[in-house]
Amino acid sequence: HGINGHSTEAYCEQAALHIAVEKKWRACVLNYAKVKQTKEQALVGGQSLIDAGDISTVVSYIRKHHDGFLGALGFSMGGAKLVQYLCRTKEHSQLDAACCISSPLDFTERNCTVHRPVELVHRLYHFVIAASVKLSLARNYFELRKHPRLANTTPFRRSRSALWWWLQTNTVTEIDRSITLPSKGYSDIH
């Protein structure tokens, strides 16, 4: 799933259900995007946003307990992490098949529309998505503020800079830099 996704997302549940019912296979969803964590549960992030160490750990664990066919399916940023895993492990991936759906395969080089929206359609997209995300964040503001990695970030401080952040932030990248990355333990998007 994507960086903010979870195993309870409809597309994850539908894919897992299809795999279980149609193919008679077992499905496992890696939840690396936990926002609501206690200090004891807080995970330490990898070297970068697309670090694939968590995939390696899960694949190794499954392989110890299962010797049959093992395939991986990555949605969105999960697909980018899967590609990173496959690039690092090459023929030693322990996977029999892999598939990426709606993934930014060239994430670090050609995502200028994500980081620097210039054209009107891209700016409009960011405005609408950012407004929707900020509304969701505002609804969960007090719960998110308890998160050990978010409490001291600009959006959750009790200050003028926090108010200014809520008023001026209008791109997905700004939200990711201020909230998503710190909540996962990353300091930078690269």
PDB file of C-alpha atoms in Angstrom, residues 104 107 110-118 122 125-126 171-174 176-177 189:
ATOM      1  CA  PRO A 104       6.106   5.976  -8.955  1.00  0.00           C
ATOM      2  CA  PHE A 107      10.331   8.353  -7.824  1.00  0.00           C
ATOM      3  CA  ARG A 110      10.884  12.483 -12.400  1.00  0.00           C
ATOM      4  CA  ASN A 111       8.479  13.601  -9.730  1.00  0.00           C
ATOM      5  CA  CYS A 112       8.772  17.336 -10.367  1.00  0.00           C
ATOM      6  CA  THR A 113       4.987  17.564 -10.700  1.00  0.00           C
ATOM      7  CA  VAL A 114       4.779  16.312  -7.126  1.00  0.00           C
ATOM      8  CA  HIS A 115       7.432  18.598  -5.657  1.00  0.00           C
ATOM      9  CA  ARG A 116       7.107  21.656  -7.881  1.00  0.00           C
ATOM     10  CA  PRO A 117       3.660  21.861  -9.446  1.00  0.00           C
ATOM     11  CA  VAL A 118       3.873  24.440 -12.240  1.00  0.00           C
ATOM     12  CA  HIS A 122      -0.997  20.143 -11.181  1.00  0.00           C
ATOM     13  CA  TYR A 125      -4.591  18.815  -8.012  1.00  0.00           C
ATOM     14  CA  HIS A 126      -2.279  19.729  -5.118  1.00  0.00           C
ATOM     15  CA  THR A 171       0.956  20.947  -1.679  1.00  0.00           C
ATOM     16  CA  VAL A 172       1.201  17.277  -0.858  1.00  0.00           C
ATOM     17  CA  THR A 173       4.985  17.618  -0.620  1.00  0.00           C
ATOM     18  CA  GLU A 174       4.743  20.237   2.129  1.00  0.00           C
ATOM     19  CA  ASP A 176       4.747  15.002   3.564  1.00  0.00           C
ATOM     20  CA  ARG A 177       7.800  16.962   4.711  1.00  0.00           C
ATOM     21  CA  ILE A 189      12.286  12.638   1.261  1.00  0.00           C
TER      22      ILE A 189
END
